[in-house]
PDB file of C-alpha atoms in Angstrom:
ATOM      1  CA  UNK U 109      60.198  88.684 131.568  1.00  0.00           C
ATOM      2  CA  UNK U 110      64.064  88.810 130.435  1.00  0.00           C
ATOM      3  CA  UNK U 111      62.967  91.606 128.181  1.00  0.00           C
ATOM      4  CA  UNK U 112      61.862  93.440 131.048  1.00  0.00           C
ATOM      5  CA  UNK U 113      64.832  93.133 133.102  1.00  0.00           C
ATOM      6  CA  UNK U 114      67.179  93.818 130.437  1.00  0.00           C
ATOM      7  CA  UNK U 115      64.991  97.347 129.494  1.00  0.00           C
ATOM      8  CA  UNK U 116      65.255  97.656 133.838  1.00  0.00           C
ATOM      9  CA  UNK U 117      69.080  97.542 133.359  1.00  0.00           C
ATOM     10  CA  UNK U 118      69.870  99.639 130.236  1.00  0.00           C
ATOM     11  CA  UNK U 119      66.895 101.623 129.731  1.00  0.00           C
ATOM     12  CA  UNK U 120      66.676 103.788 126.730  1.00  0.00           C
ATOM     13  CA  UNK U 121      70.238 104.884 125.644  1.00  0.00           C
ATOM     14  CA  UNK U 122      71.500 100.990 124.481  1.00  0.00           C
ATOM     15  CA  UNK U 123      69.155  99.631 121.880  1.00  0.00           C
ATOM     16  CA  UNK U 124      71.504  97.209 120.595  1.00  0.00           C
ATOM     17  CA  UNK U 125      74.229  95.367 121.064  1.00  0.00           C
ATOM     18  CA  UNK U 126      77.012  92.642 119.435  1.00  0.00           C
ATOM     19  CA  UNK U 127      81.041  91.475 120.217  1.00  0.00           C
ATOM     20  CA  UNK U 128      82.361  88.813 117.116  1.00  0.00           C
ATOM     21  CA  UNK U 129      85.311  87.436 117.393  1.00  0.00           C
ATOM     22  CA  UNK U 130      86.696  85.701 114.804  1.00  0.00           C
ATOM     23  CA  UNK U 131      90.173  83.419 114.831  1.00  0.00           C
ATOM     24  CA  UNK U 132      92.036  81.654 111.236  1.00  0.00           C
ATOM     25  CA  UNK U 133      94.747  80.587 109.731  1.00  0.00           C
ATOM     26  CA  UNK U 134      95.909  80.154 106.168  1.00  0.00           C
ATOM     27  CA  UNK U 135      98.454  78.368 103.949  1.00  0.00           C
ATOM     28  CA  UNK U 136      99.263  80.078 101.018  1.00  0.00           C
ATOM     29  CA  UNK U 137     101.383  78.358  98.631  1.00  0.00           C
ATOM     30  CA  UNK U 138     104.704  79.793  96.524  1.00  0.00           C
ATOM     31  CA  UNK U 139     103.266  81.204  92.891  1.00  0.00           C
ATOM     32  CA  UNK U 140     103.734  79.106  89.642  1.00  0.00           C
ATOM     33  CA  UNK U 141     106.956  77.459  88.682  1.00  0.00           C
ATOM     34  CA  UNK U 142     108.578  79.115  91.036  1.00  0.00           C
ATOM     35  CA  UNK U 143     109.301  75.581  92.518  1.00  0.00           C
ATOM     36  CA  UNK U 144     111.588  74.395  89.980  1.00  0.00           C
ATOM     37  CA  UNK U 145     112.740  75.172  86.477  1.00  0.00           C
ATOM     38  CA  UNK U 146     110.385  76.076  83.711  1.00  0.00           C
ATOM     39  CA  UNK U 147     110.939  77.505  79.979  1.00  0.00           C
ATOM     40  CA  UNK U 148     109.610  80.648  78.862  1.00  0.00           C
ATOM     41  CA  UNK U 149     108.672  81.023  75.621  1.00  0.00           C
ATOM     42  CA  UNK U 150     110.879  84.391  73.784  1.00  0.00           C
ATOM     43  CA  UNK U 151     109.705  87.122  71.906  1.00  0.00           C
ATOM     44  CA  UNK U 152     112.740  88.882  70.743  1.00  0.00           C
ATOM     45  CA  UNK U 153     114.521  87.509  67.515  1.00  0.00           C
ATOM     46  CA  UNK U 154     115.048  84.321  67.399  1.00  0.00           C
ATOM     47  CA  UNK U 155     111.618  83.287  69.095  1.00  0.00           C
ATOM     48  CA  UNK U 156     112.849  80.173  70.990  1.00  0.00           C
ATOM     49  CA  UNK U 157     112.379  78.882  74.588  1.00  0.00           C
ATOM     50  CA  UNK U 158     114.558  79.293  77.112  1.00  0.00           C
ATOM     51  CA  UNK U 159     114.788  80.103  81.284  1.00  0.00           C
ATOM     52  CA  UNK U 160     113.068  83.163  82.763  1.00  0.00           C
ATOM     53  CA  UNK U 161     114.687  85.780  84.600  1.00  0.00           C
ATOM     54  CA  UNK U 162     113.555  83.675  88.069  1.00  0.00           C
ATOM     55  CA  UNK U 163     116.133  80.761  89.218  1.00  0.00           C
ATOM     56  CA  UNK U 164     113.181  77.762  90.619  1.00  0.00           C
ATOM     57  CA  UNK U 165     113.858  76.614  94.150  1.00  0.00           C
ATOM     58  CA  UNK U 166     112.324  73.454  95.776  1.00  0.00           C
ATOM     59  CA  UNK U 167     112.934  74.232  99.499  1.00  0.00           C
ATOM     60  CA  UNK U 168     110.559  76.817  99.133  1.00  0.00           C
ATOM     61  CA  UNK U 169     108.219  76.445 101.558  1.00  0.00           C
ATOM     62  CA  UNK U 170     104.348  77.200 102.108  1.00  0.00           C
ATOM     63  CA  UNK U 171     103.409  80.715 103.908  1.00  0.00           C
ATOM     64  CA  UNK U 172     101.484  80.306 106.747  1.00  0.00           C
ATOM     65  CA  UNK U 173      98.875  83.481 107.707  1.00  0.00           C
ATOM     66  CA  UNK U 174      97.086  83.588 111.098  1.00  0.00           C
ATOM     67  CA  UNK U 175      95.079  86.695 111.776  1.00  0.00           C
ATOM     68  CA  UNK U 176      92.791  87.537 115.527  1.00  0.00           C
ATOM     69  CA  UNK U 177      89.635  89.695 115.279  1.00  0.00           C
ATOM     70  CA  UNK U 178      87.423  91.296 118.205  1.00  0.00           C
ATOM     71  CA  UNK U 179      85.426  93.989 118.118  1.00  0.00           C
ATOM     72  CA  UNK U 180      81.841  95.407 118.870  1.00  0.00           C
ATOM     73  CA  UNK U 181      79.016  97.004 116.912  1.00  0.00           C
ATOM     74  CA  UNK U 182      76.211  99.167 119.071  1.00  0.00           C
ATOM     75  CA  UNK U 183      73.552 101.281 118.805  1.00  0.00           C
ATOM     76  CA  UNK U 184      72.388 103.551 120.813  1.00  0.00           C
ATOM     77  CA  UNK U 185      69.048 105.957 121.656  1.00  0.00           C
ATOM     78  CA  UNK U 186      67.017 104.140 118.982  1.00  0.00           C
ATOM     79  CA  UNK U 187      69.788 103.219 116.686  1.00  0.00           C
ATOM     80  CA  UNK U 188      70.437 107.196 116.014  1.00  0.00           C
ATOM     81  CA  UNK U 189      73.881 106.861 117.468  1.00  0.00           C
ATOM     82  CA  UNK U 190      75.976 103.686 115.554  1.00  0.00           C
ATOM     83  CA  UNK U 191      79.201 102.499 116.652  1.00  0.00           C
ATOM     84  CA  UNK U 192      81.675 100.126 114.840  1.00  0.00           C
ATOM     85  CA  UNK U 193      84.892  99.083 116.451  1.00  0.00           C
ATOM     86  CA  UNK U 194      87.837  96.778 115.874  1.00  0.00           C
ATOM     87  CA  UNK U 195      91.470  95.448 116.739  1.00  0.00           C
ATOM     88  CA  UNK U 196      93.041  92.600 114.210  1.00  0.00           C
ATOM     89  CA  UNK U 197      96.289  91.810 114.061  1.00  0.00           C
ATOM     90  CA  UNK U 198      97.947  88.976 111.178  1.00  0.00           C
ATOM     91  CA  UNK U 199     100.185  87.724 111.615  1.00  0.00           C
ATOM     92  CA  UNK U 200     102.895  85.575 108.482  1.00  0.00           C
ATOM     93  CA  UNK U 201     105.718  83.309 108.226  1.00  0.00           C
ATOM     94  CA  UNK U 202     108.099  81.832 106.223  1.00  0.00           C
ATOM     95  CA  UNK U 203     106.863  85.045 103.731  1.00  0.00           C
ATOM     96  CA  UNK U 204     107.043  84.461 100.244  1.00  0.00           C
ATOM     97  CA  UNK U 205     109.223  87.143  98.953  1.00  0.00           C
ATOM     98  CA  UNK U 206     109.634  87.332  95.021  1.00  0.00           C
ATOM     99  CA  UNK U 207     111.946  89.353  93.168  1.00  0.00           C
ATOM    100  CA  UNK U 208     114.087  89.172  95.421  1.00  0.00           C
ATOM    101  CA  UNK U 209     117.729  90.416  93.336  1.00  0.00           C
ATOM    102  CA  UNK U 210     119.819  87.070  94.008  1.00  0.00           C
ATOM    103  CA  UNK U 211     123.681  86.347  92.508  1.00  0.00           C
ATOM    104  CA  UNK U 212     123.635  86.480  88.684  1.00  0.00           C
ATOM    105  CA  UNK U 213     126.187  83.723  89.087  1.00  0.00           C
ATOM    106  CA  UNK U 214     122.657  81.652  89.134  1.00  0.00           C
ATOM    107  CA  UNK U 215     122.001  82.129  85.785  1.00  0.00           C
ATOM    108  CA  UNK U 216     119.289  84.121  86.984  1.00  0.00           C
ATOM    109  CA  UNK U 217     118.662  87.869  87.768  1.00  0.00           C
ATOM    110  CA  UNK U 218     115.456  87.383  90.841  1.00  0.00           C
ATOM    111  CA  UNK U 219     114.993  85.101  93.498  1.00  0.00           C
ATOM    112  CA  UNK U 220     112.203  83.287  95.335  1.00  0.00           C
ATOM    113  CA  UNK U 221     112.568  82.441  99.102  1.00  0.00           C
ATOM    114  CA  UNK U 222     111.792  82.150 102.008  1.00  0.00           C
ATOM    115  CA  UNK U 223     112.101  85.407 104.117  1.00  0.00           C
ATOM    116  CA  UNK U 224     111.236  85.259 107.793  1.00  0.00           C
ATOM    117  CA  UNK U 225     108.930  86.744 109.475  1.00  0.00           C
ATOM    118  CA  UNK U 226     106.461  90.364 110.129  1.00  0.00           C
ATOM    119  CA  UNK U 227     103.332  91.484 111.537  1.00  0.00           C
ATOM    120  CA  UNK U 228     100.452  93.615 110.710  1.00  0.00           C
ATOM    121  CA  UNK U 229      97.960  95.534 113.155  1.00  0.00           C
ATOM    122  CA  UNK U 230      95.723  98.186 114.127  1.00  0.00           C
ATOM    123  CA  UNK U 231      92.135  99.646 114.241  1.00  0.00           C
ATOM    124  CA  UNK U 232      89.615 100.152 113.051  1.00  0.00           C
ATOM    125  CA  UNK U 233      86.934 102.847 113.831  1.00  0.00           C
ATOM    126  CA  UNK U 234      83.477 104.077 112.781  1.00  0.00           C
ATOM    127  CA  UNK U 235      80.958 106.700 114.373  1.00  0.00           C
ATOM    128  CA  UNK U 236      77.334 106.863 112.659  1.00  0.00           C
ATOM    129  CA  UNK U 237      74.952 108.905 113.954  1.00  0.00           C
ATOM    130  CA  UNK U 238      71.255 110.480 112.386  1.00  0.00           C
ATOM    131  CA  UNK U 239      72.141 114.622 112.954  1.00  0.00           C
ATOM    132  CA  UNK U 240      68.488 115.188 112.247  1.00  0.00           C
ATOM    133  CA  UNK U 241      65.273 113.501 111.189  1.00  0.00           C
ATOM    134  CA  UNK U 242      61.597 114.543 110.470  1.00  0.00           C
ATOM    135  CA  UNK U 243      58.748 113.290 108.337  1.00  0.00           C
ATOM    136  CA  UNK U 244      60.489 115.714 105.665  1.00  0.00           C
ATOM    137  CA  UNK U 245      64.022 114.941 106.446  1.00  0.00           C
ATOM    138  CA  UNK U 246      66.768 113.095 107.683  1.00  0.00           C
ATOM    139  CA  UNK U 247      70.464 113.837 108.042  1.00  0.00           C
ATOM    140  CA  UNK U 248      73.182 111.009 108.601  1.00  0.00           C
ATOM    141  CA  UNK U 249      76.824 111.435 108.980  1.00  0.00           C
ATOM    142  CA  UNK U 250      80.001 109.334 110.359  1.00  0.00           C
ATOM    143  CA  UNK U 251      83.108 109.113 110.102  1.00  0.00           C
ATOM    144  CA  UNK U 252      85.456 107.177 110.388  1.00  0.00           C
ATOM    145  CA  UNK U 253      88.771 106.163 112.013  1.00  0.00           C
ATOM    146  CA  UNK U 254      91.646 103.454 110.334  1.00  0.00           C
ATOM    147  CA  UNK U 255      95.540 102.568 112.262  1.00  0.00           C
ATOM    148  CA  UNK U 256      97.930 100.513 110.769  1.00  0.00           C
ATOM    149  CA  UNK U 257     101.198  99.073 112.537  1.00  0.00           C
ATOM    150  CA  UNK U 258     103.532  96.615 110.529  1.00  0.00           C
ATOM    151  CA  UNK U 259     106.708  95.014 111.736  1.00  0.00           C
ATOM    152  CA  UNK U 260     109.305  92.659 110.004  1.00  0.00           C
ATOM    153  CA  UNK U 261     110.407  91.345 113.172  1.00  0.00           C
ATOM    154  CA  UNK U 262     112.402  88.183 111.578  1.00  0.00           C
ATOM    155  CA  UNK U 263     114.099  87.306 108.345  1.00  0.00           C
ATOM    156  CA  UNK U 264     116.386  84.975 106.823  1.00  0.00           C
ATOM    157  CA  UNK U 265     120.149  85.603 107.807  1.00  0.00           C
ATOM    158  CA  UNK U 266     121.209  85.319 104.527  1.00  0.00           C
ATOM    159  CA  UNK U 267     118.687  88.677 103.399  1.00  0.00           C
ATOM    160  CA  UNK U 268     119.730  91.816 105.117  1.00  0.00           C
ATOM    161  CA  UNK U 269     117.139  93.500 103.737  1.00  0.00           C
ATOM    162  CA  UNK U 270     114.430  93.305 101.291  1.00  0.00           C
ATOM    163  CA  UNK U 271     113.702  95.520  98.224  1.00  0.00           C
ATOM    164  CA  UNK U 272     111.113  95.482  95.382  1.00  0.00           C
ATOM    165  CA  UNK U 273     113.225  94.676  92.375  1.00  0.00           C
ATOM    166  CA  UNK U 274     113.340  97.918  89.843  1.00  0.00           C
ATOM    167  CA  UNK U 275     111.527 100.475  92.212  1.00  0.00           C
ATOM    168  CA  UNK U 276     113.810 102.602  92.863  1.00  0.00           C
ATOM    169  CA  UNK U 277     112.719 106.193  92.778  1.00  0.00           C
ATOM    170  CA  UNK U 278     115.744 108.549  93.351  1.00  0.00           C
ATOM    171  CA  UNK U 279     119.847 106.951  92.818  1.00  0.00           C
ATOM    172  CA  UNK U 280     119.420 104.151  95.442  1.00  0.00           C
ATOM    173  CA  UNK U 281     116.543 105.059  97.184  1.00  0.00           C
ATOM    174  CA  UNK U 282     113.718 102.258  96.666  1.00  0.00           C
ATOM    175  CA  UNK U 283     110.628 101.121  98.099  1.00  0.00           C
ATOM    176  CA  UNK U 284     112.618  98.334 100.900  1.00  0.00           C
ATOM    177  CA  UNK U 285     112.310  96.705 104.118  1.00  0.00           C
ATOM    178  CA  UNK U 286     114.876  96.034 106.725  1.00  0.00           C
ATOM    179  CA  UNK U 287     114.593  94.080 110.633  1.00  0.00           C
ATOM    180  CA  UNK U 288     112.557  95.913 112.791  1.00  0.00           C
ATOM    181  CA  UNK U 289     111.174  98.084 110.595  1.00  0.00           C
ATOM    182  CA  UNK U 290     107.652  98.623 108.843  1.00  0.00           C
ATOM    183  CA  UNK U 291     106.359  97.662 106.022  1.00  0.00           C
ATOM    184  CA  UNK U 292     105.586 100.747 104.342  1.00  0.00           C
ATOM    185  CA  UNK U 293     109.136 101.951 104.396  1.00  0.00           C
ATOM    186  CA  UNK U 294     111.563 103.592 101.563  1.00  0.00           C
ATOM    187  CA  UNK U 295     115.380 102.153 101.808  1.00  0.00           C
ATOM    188  CA  UNK U 296     119.320 103.191 100.704  1.00  0.00           C
ATOM    189  CA  UNK U 297     122.920 104.231 101.327  1.00  0.00           C
ATOM    190  CA  UNK U 298     124.473 107.156 103.321  1.00  0.00           C
ATOM    191  CA  UNK U 299     127.949 107.836 103.787  1.00  0.00           C
ATOM    192  CA  UNK U 300     130.120 107.199 106.764  1.00  0.00           C
ATOM    193  CA  UNK U 301     130.570 109.552 109.148  1.00  0.00           C
ATOM    194  CA  UNK U 302     132.487 110.878 112.269  1.00  0.00           C
ATOM    195  CA  UNK U 303     131.283 111.257 115.925  1.00  0.00           C
ATOM    196  CA  UNK U 304     131.929 115.379 114.635  1.00  0.00           C
ATOM    197  CA  UNK U 305     129.594 114.092 111.296  1.00  0.00           C
ATOM    198  CA  UNK U 306     132.039 114.750 109.034  1.00  0.00           C
ATOM    199  CA  UNK U 307     132.037 111.673 105.683  1.00  0.00           C
ATOM    200  CA  UNK U 308     134.595 110.145 105.976  1.00  0.00           C
ATOM    201  CA  UNK U 309     136.562 109.690 102.582  1.00  0.00           C
ATOM    202  CA  UNK U 310     139.552 107.650 102.045  1.00  0.00           C
ATOM    203  CA  UNK U 311     143.158 108.834 102.162  1.00  0.00           C
ATOM    204  CA  UNK U 312     144.301 107.524  99.113  1.00  0.00           C
ATOM    205  CA  UNK U 313     141.212 108.055  97.021  1.00  0.00           C
TER     206      UNK U 313
END
């Protein structure tokens, strides 16, 4: 029979095997009141209604997120050793960037724009085993490992750097990201230096 044939091929070492594959694409719309201007209730002296800090963007496009994952689940030696592994990649295009510092000449402080394209990819691995088992005692143990890489691969020409407003940590260090960099970075400014490593200082000041 088919079961007998499989048993002869794998013997007793492989108890269960599964391969999974997932592919998806979803859209993410802009947050409420980010496309057209809207009044907000004010709690300051005098009350009333006025525009908020964030300016509207009628040209805002929906963000598109596509993801791909392939993985496997394997059990060995009558399910005493189990392995679950996966590799994934998620790509976001027309990413919606919120709370971007804009020009105060617009009458607003913050802006919401379509920023560019970024991706996250990584691996996930879990290994579990039954180290000891008898009629009175059973000991399970598991180890997991995760590694994620992210990268900003495209950014609007009008935005040399994106950073979250009001996330200043020390001096001009902030939670920001630049083209070609990871999404989990801190950015800031530094002095310009010559080839000898000396700080460039204006001779007039």
